[in-house]
Amino acid sequence: MTSTALSDDGGLQVRRLGFGAMHLPTEPGPAREASVAVVRRAVELGVTLIDTAYMYGWGANEELLAEALYPYPDELLVTTKVGVAGSGPLDEARLDGRPAVLRAQVEQALRRLRVERIELLQLHRIDPRTPLADQLGALGELQAEGKIGRIGLSEVGADELDEARGMVDVASVQNRYNLLDREHEPVLAACEAAGIAFLPWRPVAWGESGARAEVAAVAAELDATPTQVALAWLLGHSPVIHPIPGTARIDHLEENLAAEGVHLTRAQRDRLDRLSEVALSAVSPVVTGEPAGE
């Protein structure tokens, strides 16, 4: 098991492989009980970074994590996100980075998670209708009040990251990124240069048949699964990458975490690197059958 400093100041030490809680069912009944069991098993297996957001069930996901894990182990970091508003279907959600909305969402997250301080709070999306200085200014004020430890961003470009860093210290970036979807390589490079943690969402994906065949071939050579190969590639691609694969099943959870024991040779890594040069016009959800999204 490997651990690194999530922030450049070394203040947050987490295991490289985290857990994304988005797809955990939260409705009462057996499905919720299974979700609680998955989260608790993740912590039992040494996961120290769990990612959630207000948008995931409009607070229900945060409440689920608190039910499953509170009081939290000292080494556990639960990070959440704000800046998306709504109450119904996700396709009706809207970006809302107005300072009053961000403050209200942070206050609500503190109550739902049962904490006095969120050690890492990420802006889920930049709201184009609200000046970025106002959005980050609100989070900075909450940080000064001790309600936020560190500020992160999600789904930003390199220019936006650079602009944001002129206003606040950015501890993390959470963008869509995986072996076959490397659109945000410039953002990753900027994070590497600045020592900013990069948390790829949708970290395991498959594309056209030729790309899948190459991943499957490497997996067969290593007696691993394609999912494990994709995660192992991420872990070796950059030291600032902290994948947060999500699942609602314990067997998939255990498969994901076992990826830390998969070691790609230089030749295998070169073969996988070349996949990004293939025109992937239809990247689809994760190998394990989990739904896409973030």
mmCIF file of C-alpha atoms in Angstrom:
data_model
loop_
_atom_site.group_PDB
_atom_site.id
_atom_site.type_symbol
_atom_site.label_atom_id
_atom_site.label_comp_id
_atom_site.label_asym_id
_atom_site.label_seq_id
_atom_site.Cartn_x
_atom_site.Cartn_y
_atom_site.Cartn_z
ATOM 1 C CA MET A 1 0.000 0.000 0.000
ATOM 2 C CA THR A 2 1.407 3.409 -0.946
ATOM 3 C CA SER A 3 0.608 6.794 0.568
ATOM 4 C CA THR A 4 1.546 10.293 -0.464
ATOM 5 C CA ALA A 5 0.946 13.867 0.613
ATOM 6 C CA LEU A 6 -2.287 15.041 -0.984
ATOM 7 C CA SER A 7 -1.216 18.663 -0.554
ATOM 8 C CA ASP A 8 2.156 20.217 -1.233
ATOM 9 C CA ASP A 9 2.562 21.247 2.409
ATOM 10 C CA GLY A 10 2.557 17.561 3.379
ATOM 11 C CA GLY A 11 -0.317 18.082 5.772
ATOM 12 C CA LEU A 12 -2.644 15.480 4.288
ATOM 13 C CA GLN A 13 -1.227 11.982 3.890
ATOM 14 C CA VAL A 14 -3.514 9.624 1.995
ATOM 15 C CA ARG A 15 -3.330 6.287 0.245
ATOM 16 C CA ARG A 16 -2.832 6.708 -3.490
ATOM 17 C CA LEU A 17 -6.028 4.812 -4.331
ATOM 18 C CA GLY A 18 -9.137 6.411 -2.903
ATOM 19 C CA PHE A 19 -12.848 5.742 -3.233
ATOM 20 C CA GLY A 20 -15.500 7.676 -5.142
ATOM 21 C CA ALA A 21 -18.858 7.466 -3.386
ATOM 22 C CA MET A 22 -21.066 8.874 -6.140
ATOM 23 C CA HIS A 23 -22.701 5.629 -7.234
ATOM 24 C CA LEU A 24 -23.662 4.339 -3.803
ATOM 25 C CA PRO A 25 -27.443 3.891 -3.495
ATOM 26 C CA THR A 26 -28.818 5.925 -0.588
ATOM 27 C CA GLU A 27 -32.504 4.986 -0.520
ATOM 28 C CA PRO A 28 -33.652 3.065 2.601
ATOM 29 C CA GLY A 29 -33.538 -0.710 2.416
ATOM 30 C CA PRO A 30 -31.107 -3.428 1.334
ATOM 31 C CA ALA A 31 -29.376 -1.230 -1.240
ATOM 32 C CA ARG A 32 -28.482 1.352 1.420
ATOM 33 C CA GLU A 33 -27.303 -1.374 3.774
ATOM 34 C CA ALA A 34 -25.043 -2.669 1.005
ATOM 35 C CA SER A 35 -23.672 0.844 0.458
ATOM 36 C CA VAL A 36 -22.809 1.158 4.133
ATOM 37 C CA ALA A 37 -21.051 -2.203 3.976
ATOM 38 C CA VAL A 38 -19.007 -1.158 0.918
ATOM 39 C CA VAL A 39 -17.838 2.076 2.538
ATOM 40 C CA ARG A 40 -16.912 0.362 5.775
ATOM 41 C CA ARG A 41 -15.045 -2.335 3.867
ATOM 42 C CA ALA A 42 -13.124 0.344 1.978
ATOM 43 C CA VAL A 43 -11.890 1.809 5.250
ATOM 44 C CA GLU A 44 -11.106 -1.668 6.601
ATOM 45 C CA LEU A 45 -8.920 -2.232 3.522
ATOM 46 C CA GLY A 46 -6.976 0.942 4.178
ATOM 47 C CA VAL A 47 -8.686 3.562 2.013
ATOM 48 C CA THR A 48 -8.000 7.001 3.488
ATOM 49 C CA LEU A 49 -9.560 9.265 0.831
ATOM 50 C CA ILE A 50 -13.293 9.207 0.101
ATOM 51 C CA ASP A 51 -14.835 11.614 -2.396
ATOM 52 C CA THR A 52 -18.428 12.830 -2.282
ATOM 53 C CA ALA A 53 -20.409 15.946 -3.260
ATOM 54 C CA TYR A 54 -23.614 17.787 -2.524
ATOM 55 C CA MET A 55 -24.811 16.864 -6.028
ATOM 56 C CA TYR A 56 -24.654 13.150 -5.191
ATOM 57 C CA GLY A 57 -28.199 12.753 -4.008
ATOM 58 C CA TRP A 58 -28.423 16.402 -2.937
ATOM 59 C CA GLY A 59 -26.733 15.669 0.351
ATOM 60 C CA ALA A 60 -27.920 12.084 0.742
ATOM 61 C CA ASN A 61 -24.478 10.715 -0.145
ATOM 62 C CA GLU A 62 -22.818 12.835 2.528
ATOM 63 C CA GLU A 63 -25.374 11.611 5.071
ATOM 64 C CA LEU A 64 -24.707 8.003 4.061
ATOM 65 C CA LEU A 65 -20.970 8.404 4.662
ATOM 66 C CA ALA A 66 -21.580 9.903 8.083
ATOM 67 C CA GLU A 67 -23.950 7.080 8.986
ATOM 68 C CA ALA A 68 -21.403 4.484 7.891
ATOM 69 C CA LEU A 69 -18.197 5.985 9.213
ATOM 70 C CA TYR A 70 -18.778 8.569 11.947
ATOM 71 C CA PRO A 71 -16.815 8.987 14.155
ATOM 72 C CA TYR A 72 -14.211 9.000 11.411
ATOM 73 C CA PRO A 73 -10.788 7.376 11.823
ATOM 74 C CA ASP A 74 -8.077 9.980 12.329
ATOM 75 C CA GLU A 75 -6.389 9.100 9.037
ATOM 76 C CA LEU A 76 -9.559 9.309 6.912
ATOM 77 C CA LEU A 77 -10.117 12.289 4.604
ATOM 78 C CA VAL A 78 -13.674 12.798 3.348
ATOM 79 C CA THR A 79 -13.723 15.464 0.660
ATOM 80 C CA THR A 80 -16.896 16.981 -0.725
ATOM 81 C CA LYS A 81 -17.853 19.445 -3.455
ATOM 82 C CA VAL A 82 -20.182 22.440 -3.752
ATOM 83 C CA GLY A 83 -21.309 24.757 -6.528
ATOM 84 C CA VAL A 84 -24.066 22.720 -8.185
ATOM 85 C CA ALA A 85 -27.674 23.404 -7.208
ATOM 86 C CA GLY A 86 -30.846 21.387 -7.564
ATOM 87 C CA SER A 87 -33.051 18.882 -5.805
ATOM 88 C CA GLY A 88 -34.319 16.519 -8.481
ATOM 89 C CA PRO A 89 -32.900 14.634 -11.474
ATOM 90 C CA LEU A 90 -29.271 15.392 -12.273
ATOM 91 C CA ASP A 91 -30.156 16.544 -15.773
ATOM 92 C CA GLU A 92 -32.016 19.424 -14.120
ATOM 93 C CA ALA A 93 -29.023 20.472 -12.013
ATOM 94 C CA ARG A 94 -27.490 23.892 -12.585
ATOM 95 C CA LEU A 95 -24.209 25.553 -11.730
ATOM 96 C CA ASP A 96 -24.501 28.105 -8.941
ATOM 97 C CA GLY A 97 -21.343 29.675 -7.586
ATOM 98 C CA ARG A 98 -22.879 32.678 -5.924
ATOM 99 C CA PRO A 99 -21.126 33.291 -2.599
ATOM 100 C CA ALA A 100 -24.293 32.917 -0.525
ATOM 101 C CA VAL A 101 -25.072 29.582 -2.190
ATOM 102 C CA LEU A 102 -21.543 28.240 -1.703
ATOM 103 C CA ARG A 103 -21.556 29.280 1.950
ATOM 104 C CA ALA A 104 -24.942 27.643 2.534
ATOM 105 C CA GLN A 105 -23.831 24.411 0.856
ATOM 106 C CA VAL A 106 -20.656 24.267 2.940
ATOM 107 C CA GLU A 107 -22.616 24.860 6.155
ATOM 108 C CA GLN A 108 -25.040 22.093 5.193
ATOM 109 C CA ALA A 109 -22.176 19.723 4.355
ATOM 110 C CA LEU A 110 -20.629 20.338 7.762
ATOM 111 C CA ARG A 111 -23.894 19.327 9.414
ATOM 112 C CA ARG A 112 -24.469 16.281 7.213
ATOM 113 C CA LEU A 113 -20.913 15.018 7.591
ATOM 114 C CA ARG A 114 -21.000 15.833 11.325
ATOM 115 C CA VAL A 115 -17.730 17.733 11.285
ATOM 116 C CA GLU A 116 -16.615 21.239 12.192
ATOM 117 C CA ARG A 117 -14.122 21.497 9.330
ATOM 118 C CA ILE A 118 -13.932 20.019 5.830
ATOM 119 C CA GLU A 119 -10.253 19.347 5.255
ATOM 120 C CA LEU A 120 -10.591 19.446 1.462
ATOM 121 C CA LEU A 121 -13.505 21.277 -0.165
ATOM 122 C CA GLN A 122 -13.692 21.333 -3.959
ATOM 123 C CA LEU A 123 -15.600 23.684 -6.243
ATOM 124 C CA HIS A 124 -17.576 21.197 -8.338
ATOM 125 C CA ARG A 125 -17.627 23.442 -11.406
ATOM 126 C CA ILE A 126 -16.796 27.058 -12.092
ATOM 127 C CA ASP A 127 -20.044 28.958 -12.574
ATOM 128 C CA PRO A 128 -19.581 31.119 -15.699
ATOM 129 C CA ARG A 129 -22.270 33.533 -14.530
ATOM 130 C CA THR A 130 -20.452 34.419 -11.306
ATOM 131 C CA PRO A 131 -17.009 36.054 -11.263
ATOM 132 C CA LEU A 132 -14.384 33.491 -10.311
ATOM 133 C CA ALA A 133 -12.992 35.941 -7.760
ATOM 134 C CA ASP A 134 -16.376 35.925 -5.996
ATOM 135 C CA GLN A 135 -16.578 32.130 -5.957
ATOM 136 C CA LEU A 136 -13.062 31.606 -4.661
ATOM 137 C CA GLY A 137 -13.377 34.598 -2.375
ATOM 138 C CA ALA A 138 -16.316 32.951 -0.622
ATOM 139 C CA LEU A 139 -14.374 29.719 -0.177
ATOM 140 C CA GLY A 140 -11.368 31.693 1.031
ATOM 141 C CA GLU A 141 -13.505 33.378 3.677
ATOM 142 C CA LEU A 142 -14.759 29.990 4.859
ATOM 143 C CA GLN A 143 -11.165 28.803 4.964
ATOM 144 C CA ALA A 144 -10.182 31.808 7.093
ATOM 145 C CA GLU A 145 -13.046 30.941 9.446
ATOM 146 C CA GLY A 146 -11.655 27.434 9.870
ATOM 147 C CA LYS A 147 -14.577 25.690 8.176
ATOM 148 C CA ILE A 148 -12.463 24.634 5.183
ATOM 149 C CA GLY A 149 -8.923 23.315 5.395
ATOM 150 C CA ARG A 150 -7.916 23.344 1.723
ATOM 151 C CA ILE A 151 -9.581 24.376 -1.527
ATOM 152 C CA GLY A 152 -9.750 22.275 -4.678
ATOM 153 C CA LEU A 153 -11.260 22.635 -8.151
ATOM 154 C CA SER A 154 -13.077 20.232 -10.443
ATOM 155 C CA GLU A 155 -13.232 20.039 -14.246
ATOM 156 C CA VAL A 156 -11.040 23.026 -15.001
ATOM 157 C CA GLY A 157 -8.680 23.884 -17.827
ATOM 158 C CA ALA A 158 -5.047 24.852 -17.433
ATOM 159 C CA ASP A 159 -5.809 28.560 -17.884
ATOM 160 C CA GLU A 160 -8.573 28.428 -15.279
ATOM 161 C CA LEU A 161 -6.267 26.639 -12.859
ATOM 162 C CA ASP A 162 -3.610 29.293 -13.378
ATOM 163 C CA GLU A 163 -6.141 32.073 -12.809
ATOM 164 C CA ALA A 164 -7.462 30.417 -9.661
ATOM 165 C CA ARG A 165 -3.969 29.969 -8.260
ATOM 166 C CA GLY A 166 -3.560 33.719 -8.429
ATOM 167 C CA MET A 167 -6.401 34.029 -5.929
ATOM 168 C CA VAL A 168 -6.121 31.043 -3.563
ATOM 169 C CA ASP A 169 -3.842 28.109 -2.836
ATOM 170 C CA VAL A 170 -5.246 25.199 -4.859
ATOM 171 C CA ALA A 171 -4.680 21.832 -3.192
ATOM 172 C CA SER A 172 -6.372 19.545 -5.716
ATOM 173 C CA VAL A 173 -7.905 19.262 -9.159
ATOM 174 C CA GLN A 174 -10.576 16.682 -9.984
ATOM 175 C CA ASN A 175 -10.941 16.245 -13.753
ATOM 176 C CA ARG A 176 -12.153 13.443 -16.008
ATOM 177 C CA TYR A 177 -9.063 11.466 -16.976
ATOM 178 C CA ASN A 178 -8.060 7.887 -17.698
ATOM 179 C CA LEU A 179 -5.874 5.749 -19.924
ATOM 180 C CA LEU A 180 -8.081 6.313 -22.958
ATOM 181 C CA ASP A 181 -9.294 9.834 -22.216
ATOM 182 C CA ARG A 182 -6.357 12.185 -21.722
ATOM 183 C CA GLU A 183 -7.894 15.479 -22.771
ATOM 184 C CA HIS A 184 -6.687 17.080 -19.551
ATOM 185 C CA GLU A 185 -3.027 16.143 -19.898
ATOM 186 C CA PRO A 186 -2.034 19.863 -19.818
ATOM 187 C CA VAL A 187 -3.876 20.267 -16.514
ATOM 188 C CA LEU A 188 -2.120 17.229 -15.102
ATOM 189 C CA ALA A 189 1.224 18.683 -16.191
ATOM 190 C CA ALA A 190 0.399 21.946 -14.436
ATOM 191 C CA CYS A 191 -0.542 20.039 -11.283
ATOM 192 C CA GLU A 192 2.737 18.120 -11.411
ATOM 193 C CA ALA A 193 4.734 21.329 -11.731
ATOM 194 C CA ALA A 194 2.922 22.928 -8.791
ATOM 195 C CA GLY A 195 2.653 19.866 -6.545
ATOM 196 C CA ILE A 196 -1.146 19.864 -6.747
ATOM 197 C CA ALA A 197 -2.994 16.574 -6.257
ATOM 198 C CA PHE A 198 -4.860 15.352 -9.358
ATOM 199 C CA LEU A 199 -7.949 13.226 -8.612
ATOM 200 C CA PRO A 200 -9.181 11.704 -11.881
ATOM 201 C CA TRP A 201 -12.869 10.929 -11.998
ATOM 202 C CA ARG A 202 -14.013 8.137 -14.306
ATOM 203 C CA PRO A 203 -10.502 6.699 -13.883
ATOM 204 C CA VAL A 204 -11.261 3.423 -15.688
ATOM 205 C CA ALA A 205 -12.783 3.482 -19.180
ATOM 206 C CA TRP A 206 -12.753 1.480 -22.368
ATOM 207 C CA GLY A 207 -12.905 2.619 -25.953
ATOM 208 C CA GLU A 208 -13.006 1.042 -29.371
ATOM 209 C CA SER A 209 -12.266 -2.666 -29.768
ATOM 210 C CA GLY A 210 -8.606 -2.255 -30.698
ATOM 211 C CA ALA A 211 -7.905 -0.262 -27.558
ATOM 212 C CA ARG A 212 -9.794 -2.749 -25.387
ATOM 213 C CA ALA A 213 -7.846 -5.615 -26.942
ATOM 214 C CA GLU A 214 -4.509 -4.038 -26.035
ATOM 215 C CA VAL A 215 -5.570 -3.469 -22.432
ATOM 216 C CA ALA A 216 -6.911 -7.019 -22.248
ATOM 217 C CA ALA A 217 -3.649 -8.362 -23.641
ATOM 218 C CA VAL A 218 -1.570 -6.600 -21.005
ATOM 219 C CA ALA A 219 -3.986 -7.784 -18.346
ATOM 220 C CA ALA A 220 -3.578 -11.384 -19.479
ATOM 221 C CA GLU A 221 0.203 -11.053 -19.370
ATOM 222 C CA LEU A 222 0.033 -9.862 -15.758
ATOM 223 C CA ASP A 223 -2.757 -12.190 -14.606
ATOM 224 C CA ALA A 224 -4.742 -9.071 -13.766
ATOM 225 C CA THR A 225 -8.028 -7.541 -14.900
ATOM 226 C CA PRO A 226 -8.353 -4.684 -17.401
ATOM 227 C CA THR A 227 -9.622 -2.502 -14.563
ATOM 228 C CA GLN A 228 -6.491 -3.186 -12.549
ATOM 229 C CA VAL A 229 -4.269 -2.461 -15.539
ATOM 230 C CA ALA A 230 -5.974 0.889 -16.119
ATOM 231 C CA LEU A 231 -5.586 1.859 -12.464
ATOM 232 C CA ALA A 232 -1.983 0.661 -12.347
ATOM 233 C CA TRP A 233 -1.268 2.787 -15.410
ATOM 234 C CA LEU A 234 -2.659 5.855 -13.637
ATOM 235 C CA LEU A 235 -0.631 5.208 -10.489
ATOM 236 C CA GLY A 236 2.564 4.968 -12.507
ATOM 237 C CA HIS A 237 1.794 7.819 -14.889
ATOM 238 C CA SER A 238 2.261 10.638 -12.390
ATOM 239 C CA PRO A 239 3.074 10.851 -8.678
ATOM 240 C CA VAL A 240 0.366 13.467 -8.116
ATOM 241 C CA ILE A 241 -2.437 11.222 -9.419
ATOM 242 C CA HIS A 242 -4.848 9.881 -6.788
ATOM 243 C CA PRO A 243 -7.484 7.741 -8.566
ATOM 244 C CA ILE A 244 -10.896 7.560 -6.895
ATOM 245 C CA PRO A 245 -12.665 4.602 -8.551
ATOM 246 C CA GLY A 246 -16.205 4.117 -7.368
ATOM 247 C CA THR A 247 -18.352 1.031 -7.029
ATOM 248 C CA ALA A 248 -21.374 -0.231 -5.142
ATOM 249 C CA ARG A 249 -19.979 -3.778 -4.870
ATOM 250 C CA ILE A 250 -17.414 -5.134 -2.443
ATOM 251 C CA ASP A 251 -15.865 -7.464 -5.023
ATOM 252 C CA HIS A 252 -15.234 -4.552 -7.381
ATOM 253 C CA LEU A 253 -13.842 -2.535 -4.485
ATOM 254 C CA GLU A 254 -11.366 -5.270 -3.647
ATOM 255 C CA GLU A 255 -10.440 -5.653 -7.324
ATOM 256 C CA ASN A 256 -9.759 -1.919 -7.588
ATOM 257 C CA LEU A 257 -7.564 -1.756 -4.497
ATOM 258 C CA ALA A 258 -5.558 -4.786 -5.621
ATOM 259 C CA ALA A 259 -4.371 -2.695 -8.564
ATOM 260 C CA GLU A 260 -1.639 -1.322 -6.313
ATOM 261 C CA GLY A 261 0.017 -4.729 -6.594
ATOM 262 C CA VAL A 262 0.014 -4.698 -10.407
ATOM 263 C CA HIS A 263 3.358 -3.557 -11.825
ATOM 264 C CA LEU A 264 3.603 -2.675 -15.497
ATOM 265 C CA THR A 265 6.879 -3.185 -17.341
ATOM 266 C CA ARG A 266 8.313 -0.322 -19.343
ATOM 267 C CA ALA A 267 7.336 -2.084 -22.556
ATOM 268 C CA GLN A 268 3.776 -2.625 -21.360
ATOM 269 C CA ARG A 269 3.500 0.993 -20.282
ATOM 270 C CA ASP A 270 4.726 2.130 -23.698
ATOM 271 C CA ARG A 271 2.067 0.014 -25.395
ATOM 272 C CA LEU A 272 -0.620 1.492 -23.184
ATOM 273 C CA ASP A 273 0.673 5.024 -23.670
ATOM 274 C CA ARG A 274 0.191 4.650 -27.403
ATOM 275 C CA LEU A 275 -3.526 4.038 -26.919
ATOM 276 C CA SER A 276 -4.040 7.734 -26.274
ATOM 277 C CA GLU A 277 -2.879 8.384 -29.839
ATOM 278 C CA VAL A 278 -5.802 6.362 -31.191
ATOM 279 C CA ALA A 279 -8.869 8.356 -32.200
ATOM 280 C CA LEU A 280 -11.338 7.405 -29.473
ATOM 281 C CA SER A 281 -14.566 8.927 -30.635
ATOM 282 C CA ALA A 282 -16.788 6.915 -28.298
ATOM 283 C CA VAL A 283 -15.291 6.392 -24.872
ATOM 284 C CA SER A 284 -17.778 4.450 -22.757
ATOM 285 C CA PRO A 285 -18.233 3.728 -19.035
ATOM 286 C CA VAL A 286 -15.994 1.690 -16.811
ATOM 287 C CA VAL A 287 -14.953 -1.897 -17.477
ATOM 288 C CA THR A 288 -16.675 -3.211 -14.373
ATOM 289 C CA GLY A 289 -20.071 -2.052 -15.584
ATOM 290 C CA GLU A 290 -20.396 0.802 -13.109
ATOM 291 C CA PRO A 291 -22.306 3.816 -14.469
ATOM 292 C CA ALA A 292 -20.412 6.808 -15.765
ATOM 293 C CA GLY A 293 -20.589 10.255 -14.274
ATOM 294 C CA GLU A 294 -19.061 12.493 -11.672
#
